[in-house]
JSON list of C-alpha atoms in Angstrom, two decimals:
[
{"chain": "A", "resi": 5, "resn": "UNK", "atom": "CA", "xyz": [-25.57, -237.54, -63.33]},
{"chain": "A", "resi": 6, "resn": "UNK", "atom": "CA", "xyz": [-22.44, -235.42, -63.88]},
{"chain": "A", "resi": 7, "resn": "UNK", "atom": "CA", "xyz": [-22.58, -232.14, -63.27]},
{"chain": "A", "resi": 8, "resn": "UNK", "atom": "CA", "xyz": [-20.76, -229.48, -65.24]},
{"chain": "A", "resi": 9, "resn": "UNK", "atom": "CA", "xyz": [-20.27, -226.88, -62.86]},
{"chain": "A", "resi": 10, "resn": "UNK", "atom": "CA", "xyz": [-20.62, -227.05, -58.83]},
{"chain": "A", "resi": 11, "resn": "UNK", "atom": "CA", "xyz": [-23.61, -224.94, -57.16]},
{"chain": "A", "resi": 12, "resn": "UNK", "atom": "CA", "xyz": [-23.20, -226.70, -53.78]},
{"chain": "A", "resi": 13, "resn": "UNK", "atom": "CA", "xyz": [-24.13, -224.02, -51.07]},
{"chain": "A", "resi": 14, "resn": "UNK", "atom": "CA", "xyz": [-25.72, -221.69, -53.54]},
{"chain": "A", "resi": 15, "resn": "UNK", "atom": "CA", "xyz": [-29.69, -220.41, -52.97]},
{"chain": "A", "resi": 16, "resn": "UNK", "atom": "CA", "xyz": [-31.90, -220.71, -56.45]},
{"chain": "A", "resi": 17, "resn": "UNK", "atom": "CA", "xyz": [-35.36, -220.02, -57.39]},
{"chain": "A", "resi": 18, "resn": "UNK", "atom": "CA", "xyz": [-37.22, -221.33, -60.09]},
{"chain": "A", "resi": 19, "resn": "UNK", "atom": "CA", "xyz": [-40.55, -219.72, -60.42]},
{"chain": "A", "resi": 20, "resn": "UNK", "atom": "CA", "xyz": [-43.25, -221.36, -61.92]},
{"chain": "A", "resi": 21, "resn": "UNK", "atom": "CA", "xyz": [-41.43, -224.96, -61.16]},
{"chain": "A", "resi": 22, "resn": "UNK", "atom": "CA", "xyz": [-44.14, -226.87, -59.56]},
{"chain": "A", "resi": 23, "resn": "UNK", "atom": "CA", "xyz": [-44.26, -229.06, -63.43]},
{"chain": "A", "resi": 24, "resn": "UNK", "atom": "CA", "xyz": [-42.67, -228.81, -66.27]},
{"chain": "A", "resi": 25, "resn": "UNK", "atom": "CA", "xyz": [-39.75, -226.84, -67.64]},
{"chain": "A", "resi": 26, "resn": "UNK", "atom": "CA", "xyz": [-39.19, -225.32, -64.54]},
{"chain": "A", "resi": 27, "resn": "UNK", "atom": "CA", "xyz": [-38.96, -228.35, -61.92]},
{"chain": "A", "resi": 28, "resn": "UNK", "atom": "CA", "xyz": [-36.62, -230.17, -64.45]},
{"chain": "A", "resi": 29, "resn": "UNK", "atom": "CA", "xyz": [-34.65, -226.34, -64.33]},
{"chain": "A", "resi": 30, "resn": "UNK", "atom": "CA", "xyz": [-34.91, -226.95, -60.58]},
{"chain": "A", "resi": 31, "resn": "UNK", "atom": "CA", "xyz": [-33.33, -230.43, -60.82]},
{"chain": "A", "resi": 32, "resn": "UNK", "atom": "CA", "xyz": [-30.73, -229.77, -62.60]},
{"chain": "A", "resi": 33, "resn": "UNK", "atom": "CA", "xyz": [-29.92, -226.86, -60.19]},
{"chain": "A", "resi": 34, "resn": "UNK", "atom": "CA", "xyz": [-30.03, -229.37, -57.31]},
{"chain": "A", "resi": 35, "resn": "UNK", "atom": "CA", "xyz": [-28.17, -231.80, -59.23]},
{"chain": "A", "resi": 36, "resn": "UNK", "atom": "CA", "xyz": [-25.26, -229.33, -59.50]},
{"chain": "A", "resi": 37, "resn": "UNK", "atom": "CA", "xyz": [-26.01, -229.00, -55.87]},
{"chain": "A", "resi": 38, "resn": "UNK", "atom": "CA", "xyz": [-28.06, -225.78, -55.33]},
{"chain": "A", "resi": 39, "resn": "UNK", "atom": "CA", "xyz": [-30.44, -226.08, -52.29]},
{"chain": "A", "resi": 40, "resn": "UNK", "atom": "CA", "xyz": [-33.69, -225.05, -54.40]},
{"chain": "A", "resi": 41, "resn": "UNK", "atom": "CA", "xyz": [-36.86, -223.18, -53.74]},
{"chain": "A", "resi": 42, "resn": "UNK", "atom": "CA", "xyz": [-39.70, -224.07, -56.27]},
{"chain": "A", "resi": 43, "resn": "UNK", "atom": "CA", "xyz": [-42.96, -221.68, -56.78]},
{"chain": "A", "resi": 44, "resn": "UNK", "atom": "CA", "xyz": [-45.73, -221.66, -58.41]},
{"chain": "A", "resi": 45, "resn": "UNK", "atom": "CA", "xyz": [-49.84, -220.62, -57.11]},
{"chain": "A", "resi": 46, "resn": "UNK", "atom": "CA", "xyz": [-50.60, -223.56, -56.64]},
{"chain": "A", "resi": 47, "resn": "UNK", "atom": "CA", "xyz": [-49.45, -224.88, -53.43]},
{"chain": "A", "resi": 48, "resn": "UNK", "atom": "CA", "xyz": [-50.87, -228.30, -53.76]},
{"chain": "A", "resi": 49, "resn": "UNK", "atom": "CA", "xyz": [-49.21, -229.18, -56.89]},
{"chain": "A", "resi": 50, "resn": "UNK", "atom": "CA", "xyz": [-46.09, -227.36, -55.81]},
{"chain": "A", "resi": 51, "resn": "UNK", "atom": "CA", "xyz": [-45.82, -229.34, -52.31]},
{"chain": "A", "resi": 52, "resn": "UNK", "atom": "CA", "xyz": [-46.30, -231.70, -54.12]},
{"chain": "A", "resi": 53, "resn": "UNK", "atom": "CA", "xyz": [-43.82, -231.29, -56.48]},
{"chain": "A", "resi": 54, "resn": "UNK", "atom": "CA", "xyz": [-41.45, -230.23, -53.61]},
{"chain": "A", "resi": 55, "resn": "UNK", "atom": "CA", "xyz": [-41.81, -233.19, -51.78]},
{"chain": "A", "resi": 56, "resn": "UNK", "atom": "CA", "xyz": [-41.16, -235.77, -55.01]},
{"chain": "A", "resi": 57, "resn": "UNK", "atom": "CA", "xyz": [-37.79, -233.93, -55.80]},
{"chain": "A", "resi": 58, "resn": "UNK", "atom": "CA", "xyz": [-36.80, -233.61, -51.84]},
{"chain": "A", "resi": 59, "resn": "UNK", "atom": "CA", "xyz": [-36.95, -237.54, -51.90]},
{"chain": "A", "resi": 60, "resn": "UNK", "atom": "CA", "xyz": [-33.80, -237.23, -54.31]},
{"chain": "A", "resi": 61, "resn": "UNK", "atom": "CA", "xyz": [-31.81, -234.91, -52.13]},
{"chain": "A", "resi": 62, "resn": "UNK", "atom": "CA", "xyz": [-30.68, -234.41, -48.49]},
{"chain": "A", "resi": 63, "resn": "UNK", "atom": "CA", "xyz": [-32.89, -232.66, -45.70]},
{"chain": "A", "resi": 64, "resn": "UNK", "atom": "CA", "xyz": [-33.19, -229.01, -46.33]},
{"chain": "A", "resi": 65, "resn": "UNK", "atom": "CA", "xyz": [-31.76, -228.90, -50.38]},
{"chain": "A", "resi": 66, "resn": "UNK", "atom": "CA", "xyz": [-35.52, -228.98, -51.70]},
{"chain": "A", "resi": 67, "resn": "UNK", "atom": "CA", "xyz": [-38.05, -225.73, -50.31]},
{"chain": "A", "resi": 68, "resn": "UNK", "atom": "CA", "xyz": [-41.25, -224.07, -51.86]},
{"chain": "A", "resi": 69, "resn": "UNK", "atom": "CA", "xyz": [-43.38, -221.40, -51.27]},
{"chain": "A", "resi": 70, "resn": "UNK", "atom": "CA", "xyz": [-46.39, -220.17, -53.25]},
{"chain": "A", "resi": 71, "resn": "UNK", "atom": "CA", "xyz": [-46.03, -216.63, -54.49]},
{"chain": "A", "resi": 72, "resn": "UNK", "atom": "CA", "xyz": [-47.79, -214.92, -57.93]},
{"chain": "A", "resi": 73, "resn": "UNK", "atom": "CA", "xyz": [-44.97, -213.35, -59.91]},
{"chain": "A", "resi": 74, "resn": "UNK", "atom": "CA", "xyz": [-47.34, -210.92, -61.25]},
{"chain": "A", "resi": 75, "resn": "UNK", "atom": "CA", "xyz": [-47.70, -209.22, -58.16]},
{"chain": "A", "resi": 76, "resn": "UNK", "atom": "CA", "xyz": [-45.53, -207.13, -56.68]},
{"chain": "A", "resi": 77, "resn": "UNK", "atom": "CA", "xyz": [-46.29, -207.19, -53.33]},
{"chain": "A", "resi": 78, "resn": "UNK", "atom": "CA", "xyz": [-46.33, -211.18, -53.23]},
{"chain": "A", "resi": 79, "resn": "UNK", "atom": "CA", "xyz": [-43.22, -211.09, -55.20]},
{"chain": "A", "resi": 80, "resn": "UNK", "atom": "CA", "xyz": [-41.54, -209.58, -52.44]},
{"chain": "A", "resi": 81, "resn": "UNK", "atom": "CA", "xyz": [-42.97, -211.32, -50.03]},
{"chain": "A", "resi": 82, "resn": "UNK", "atom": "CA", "xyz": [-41.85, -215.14, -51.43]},
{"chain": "A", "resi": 83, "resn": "UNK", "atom": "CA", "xyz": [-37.96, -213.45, -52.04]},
{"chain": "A", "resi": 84, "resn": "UNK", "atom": "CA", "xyz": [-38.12, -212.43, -48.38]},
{"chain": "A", "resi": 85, "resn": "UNK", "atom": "CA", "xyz": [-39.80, -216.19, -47.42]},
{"chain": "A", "resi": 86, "resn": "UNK", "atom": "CA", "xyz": [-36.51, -217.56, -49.57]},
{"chain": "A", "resi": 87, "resn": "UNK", "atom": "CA", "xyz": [-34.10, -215.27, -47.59]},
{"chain": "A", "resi": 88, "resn": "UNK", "atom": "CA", "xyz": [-35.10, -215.83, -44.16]},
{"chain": "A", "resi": 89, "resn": "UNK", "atom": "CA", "xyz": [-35.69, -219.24, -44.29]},
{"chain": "A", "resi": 90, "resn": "UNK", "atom": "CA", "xyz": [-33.56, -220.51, -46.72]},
{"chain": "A", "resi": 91, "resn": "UNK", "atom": "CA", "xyz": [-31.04, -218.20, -47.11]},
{"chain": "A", "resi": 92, "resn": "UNK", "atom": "CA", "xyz": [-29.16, -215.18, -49.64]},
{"chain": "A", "resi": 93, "resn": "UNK", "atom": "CA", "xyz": [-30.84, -216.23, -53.08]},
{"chain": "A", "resi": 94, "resn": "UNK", "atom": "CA", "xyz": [-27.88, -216.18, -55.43]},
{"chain": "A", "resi": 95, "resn": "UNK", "atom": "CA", "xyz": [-29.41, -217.85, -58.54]},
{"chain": "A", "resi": 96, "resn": "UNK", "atom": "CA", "xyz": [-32.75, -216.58, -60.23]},
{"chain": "A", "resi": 97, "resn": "UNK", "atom": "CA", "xyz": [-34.65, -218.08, -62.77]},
{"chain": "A", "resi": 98, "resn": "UNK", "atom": "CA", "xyz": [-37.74, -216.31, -64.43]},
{"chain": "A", "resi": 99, "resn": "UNK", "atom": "CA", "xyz": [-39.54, -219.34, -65.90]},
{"chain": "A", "resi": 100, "resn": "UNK", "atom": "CA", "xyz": [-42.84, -218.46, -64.81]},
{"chain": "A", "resi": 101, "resn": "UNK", "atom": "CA", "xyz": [-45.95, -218.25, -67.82]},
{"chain": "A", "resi": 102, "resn": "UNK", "atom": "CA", "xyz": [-48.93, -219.27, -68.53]},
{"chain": "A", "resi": 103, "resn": "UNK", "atom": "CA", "xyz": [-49.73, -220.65, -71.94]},
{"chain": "A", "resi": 104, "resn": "UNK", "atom": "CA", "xyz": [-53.43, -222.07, -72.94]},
{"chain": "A", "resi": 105, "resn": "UNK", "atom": "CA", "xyz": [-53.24, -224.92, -75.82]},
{"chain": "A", "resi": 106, "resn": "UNK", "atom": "CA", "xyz": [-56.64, -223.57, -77.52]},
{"chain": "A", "resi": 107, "resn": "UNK", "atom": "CA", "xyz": [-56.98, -222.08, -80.95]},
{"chain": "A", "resi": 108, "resn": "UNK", "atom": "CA", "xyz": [-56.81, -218.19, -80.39]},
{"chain": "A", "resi": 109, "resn": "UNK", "atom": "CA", "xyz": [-60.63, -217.97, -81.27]},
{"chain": "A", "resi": 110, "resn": "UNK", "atom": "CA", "xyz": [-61.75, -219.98, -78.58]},
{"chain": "A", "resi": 111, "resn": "UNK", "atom": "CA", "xyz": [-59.91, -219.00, -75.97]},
{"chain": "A", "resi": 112, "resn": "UNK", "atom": "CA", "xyz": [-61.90, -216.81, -73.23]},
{"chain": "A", "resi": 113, "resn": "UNK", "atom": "CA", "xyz": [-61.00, -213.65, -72.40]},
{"chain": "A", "resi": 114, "resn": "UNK", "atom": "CA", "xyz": [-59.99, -213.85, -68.88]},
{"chain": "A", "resi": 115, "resn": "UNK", "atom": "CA", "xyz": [-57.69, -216.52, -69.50]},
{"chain": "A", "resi": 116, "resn": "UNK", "atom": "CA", "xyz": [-56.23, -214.49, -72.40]},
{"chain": "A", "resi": 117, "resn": "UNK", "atom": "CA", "xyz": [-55.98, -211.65, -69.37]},
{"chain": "A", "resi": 118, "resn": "UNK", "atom": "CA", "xyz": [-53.93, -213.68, -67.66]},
{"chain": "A", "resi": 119, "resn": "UNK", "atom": "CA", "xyz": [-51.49, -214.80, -69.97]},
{"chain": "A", "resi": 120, "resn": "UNK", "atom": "CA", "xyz": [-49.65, -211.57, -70.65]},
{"chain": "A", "resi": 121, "resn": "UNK", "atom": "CA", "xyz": [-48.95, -210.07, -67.13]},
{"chain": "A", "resi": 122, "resn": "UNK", "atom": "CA", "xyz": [-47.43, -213.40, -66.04]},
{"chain": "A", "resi": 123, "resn": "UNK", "atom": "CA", "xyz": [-45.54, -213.76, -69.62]},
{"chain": "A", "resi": 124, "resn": "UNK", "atom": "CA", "xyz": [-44.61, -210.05, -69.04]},
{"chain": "A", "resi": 125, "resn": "UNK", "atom": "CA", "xyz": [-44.41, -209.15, -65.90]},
{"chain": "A", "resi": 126, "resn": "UNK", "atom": "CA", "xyz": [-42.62, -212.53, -64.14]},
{"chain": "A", "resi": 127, "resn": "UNK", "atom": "CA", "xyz": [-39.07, -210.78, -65.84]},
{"chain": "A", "resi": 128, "resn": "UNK", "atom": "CA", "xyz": [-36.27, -209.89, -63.88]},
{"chain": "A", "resi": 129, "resn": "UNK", "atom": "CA", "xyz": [-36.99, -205.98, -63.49]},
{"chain": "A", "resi": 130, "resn": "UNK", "atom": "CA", "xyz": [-40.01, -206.58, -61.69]},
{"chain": "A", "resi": 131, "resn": "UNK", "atom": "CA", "xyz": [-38.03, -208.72, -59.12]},
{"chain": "A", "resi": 132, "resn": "UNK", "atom": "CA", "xyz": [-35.87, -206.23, -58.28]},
{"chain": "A", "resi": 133, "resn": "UNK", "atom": "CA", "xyz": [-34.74, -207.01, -55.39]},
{"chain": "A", "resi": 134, "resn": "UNK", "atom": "CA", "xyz": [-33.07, -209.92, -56.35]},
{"chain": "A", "resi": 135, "resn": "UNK", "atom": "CA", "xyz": [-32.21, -208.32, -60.15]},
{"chain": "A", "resi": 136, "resn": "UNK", "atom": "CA", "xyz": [-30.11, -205.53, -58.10]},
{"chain": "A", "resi": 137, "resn": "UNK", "atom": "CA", "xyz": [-27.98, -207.99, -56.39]},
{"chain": "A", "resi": 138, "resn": "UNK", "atom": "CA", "xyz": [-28.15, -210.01, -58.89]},
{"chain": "A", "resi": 139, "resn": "UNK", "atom": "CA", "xyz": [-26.74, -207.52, -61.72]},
{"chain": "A", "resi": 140, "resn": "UNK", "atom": "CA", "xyz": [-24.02, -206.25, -59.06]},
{"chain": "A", "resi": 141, "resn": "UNK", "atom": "CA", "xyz": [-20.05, -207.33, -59.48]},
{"chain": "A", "resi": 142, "resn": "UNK", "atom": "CA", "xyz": [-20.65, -209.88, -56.57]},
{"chain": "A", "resi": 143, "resn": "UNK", "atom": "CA", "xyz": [-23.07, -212.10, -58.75]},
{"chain": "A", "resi": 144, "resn": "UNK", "atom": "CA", "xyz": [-23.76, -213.03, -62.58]},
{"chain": "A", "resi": 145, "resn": "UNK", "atom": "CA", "xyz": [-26.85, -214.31, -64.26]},
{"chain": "A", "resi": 146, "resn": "UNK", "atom": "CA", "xyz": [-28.18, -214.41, -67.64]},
{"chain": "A", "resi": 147, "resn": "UNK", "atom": "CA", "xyz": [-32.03, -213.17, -68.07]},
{"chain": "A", "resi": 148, "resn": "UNK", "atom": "CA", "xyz": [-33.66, -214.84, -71.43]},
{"chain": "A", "resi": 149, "resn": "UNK", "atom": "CA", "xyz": [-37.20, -213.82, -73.19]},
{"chain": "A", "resi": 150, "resn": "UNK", "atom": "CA", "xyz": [-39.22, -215.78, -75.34]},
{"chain": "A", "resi": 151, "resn": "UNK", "atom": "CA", "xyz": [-39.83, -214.39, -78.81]},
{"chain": "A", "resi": 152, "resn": "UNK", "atom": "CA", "xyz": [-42.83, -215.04, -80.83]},
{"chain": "A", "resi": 153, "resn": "UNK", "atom": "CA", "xyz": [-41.60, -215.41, -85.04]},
{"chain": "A", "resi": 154, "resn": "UNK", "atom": "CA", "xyz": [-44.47, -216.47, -87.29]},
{"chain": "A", "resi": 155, "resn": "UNK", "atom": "CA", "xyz": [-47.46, -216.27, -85.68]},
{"chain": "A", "resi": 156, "resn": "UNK", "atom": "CA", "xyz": [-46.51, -216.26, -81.96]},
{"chain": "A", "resi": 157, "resn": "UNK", "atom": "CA", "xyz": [-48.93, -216.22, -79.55]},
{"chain": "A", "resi": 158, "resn": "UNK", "atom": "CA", "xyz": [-52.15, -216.37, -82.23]},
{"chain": "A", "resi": 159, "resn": "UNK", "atom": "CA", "xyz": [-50.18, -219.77, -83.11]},
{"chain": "A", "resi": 160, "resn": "UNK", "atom": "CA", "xyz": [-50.75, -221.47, -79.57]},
{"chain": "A", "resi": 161, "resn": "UNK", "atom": "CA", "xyz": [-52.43, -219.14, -76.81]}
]
C-alpha cells in the first residue's frame, strides 16, 4: 500500500484499537509509518491484537498498553506508559466507545451506564496532556465527534 503522507518516526495512539475501526486507524498509521500504541481494557484481546499487526512491521513500530479512557487517573497513566517507553506521542486519536447492538428497551442499565462516559468522556479535553501539546504551534490534529440525527442512540444502543 501507498501511503499519502509519511509518519515515519512519529508516536500515535489509537484508543480503543484492540478491533475494529480503531486497529484498521492504527494500520493505516503504521502503514504511513507511525510506530503505534494500541489500547483498549482488555489486554488479552489487545495483545493480541498488538501482536497480529507487529507481525506486519519491524521490531518496536507496534506497542499496547491497557488504559480506560474514562478515567482520569489511568488516562494519564497509559500517556505517560506511551512517553517513556515509546516515546513523545505526536498523533492522537480518540476512537474509543462503547456501543451495545440491542433494541434500547432491552438493554440493561449498567451497560447503558457505561456507554456515555466512554462516548463522552474518551474526547480530547479530558486527555489533556496530550490535547495541550497537541493544540500548540509545534503540532496539528483534527478532533471529530459523532452526531446522533434521527434517532441516535435510541436507534442502536
Amino acid at each position: 500500500m501507498s501511503s499519502l503522507f509519511d509518519l515515519t518516526g512519529r508516536v500515535a495512539l489509537v484508543t480503543g484499537s484492540s478491533r475494529g475501526i480503531g486497529c484498521a486507524l492504527a494500520r493505516a498509521l503504521a502503514d504511513a509509518g507511525a510506530t503505534v500504541v494500541l489500547n483498549g481494557v482488555n489486554e488479552e484481546r489487545l495483545k493480541s491484537a498488538a501482536a497480529a499487526m507487529a507481525a506486519g512491521f519491524a521490531p518496536g513500530r507496534v506497542h499496547s498498553v491497557a488504559f480506560d479512557v474514562t478515567s482520569d487517573a489511568e488516562a494519564a497513566r497509559g500517556i505517560a506508559w506511551v512517553e517513556e517507553h515509546v516515546g513523545p506521542l505526536e498523533i492522537l486519536v480518540n476512537n474509543a466507545g462503547i456501543q451495545h447492538r440491542v433494541p434500547m428497551l432491552d438493554l440493561d442499565v449498567k451497560d447503558w451506564e457505561r456507554v456515555t462516559p466512554a462516548n463522552r468522556w474518551g474526547t480530547v479535553q479530558d486527555l489533556a496532556g496530550p490535547a495541550v501539546w497537541l493544540a500548540s504551534s509545534g503540532s496539528d490534529f483534527v478532533n471529530g465527534q459523532t452526531i446522533f440525527i434521527d434517532g441516535g442512540m435510541t436507534v442502536v444502543v
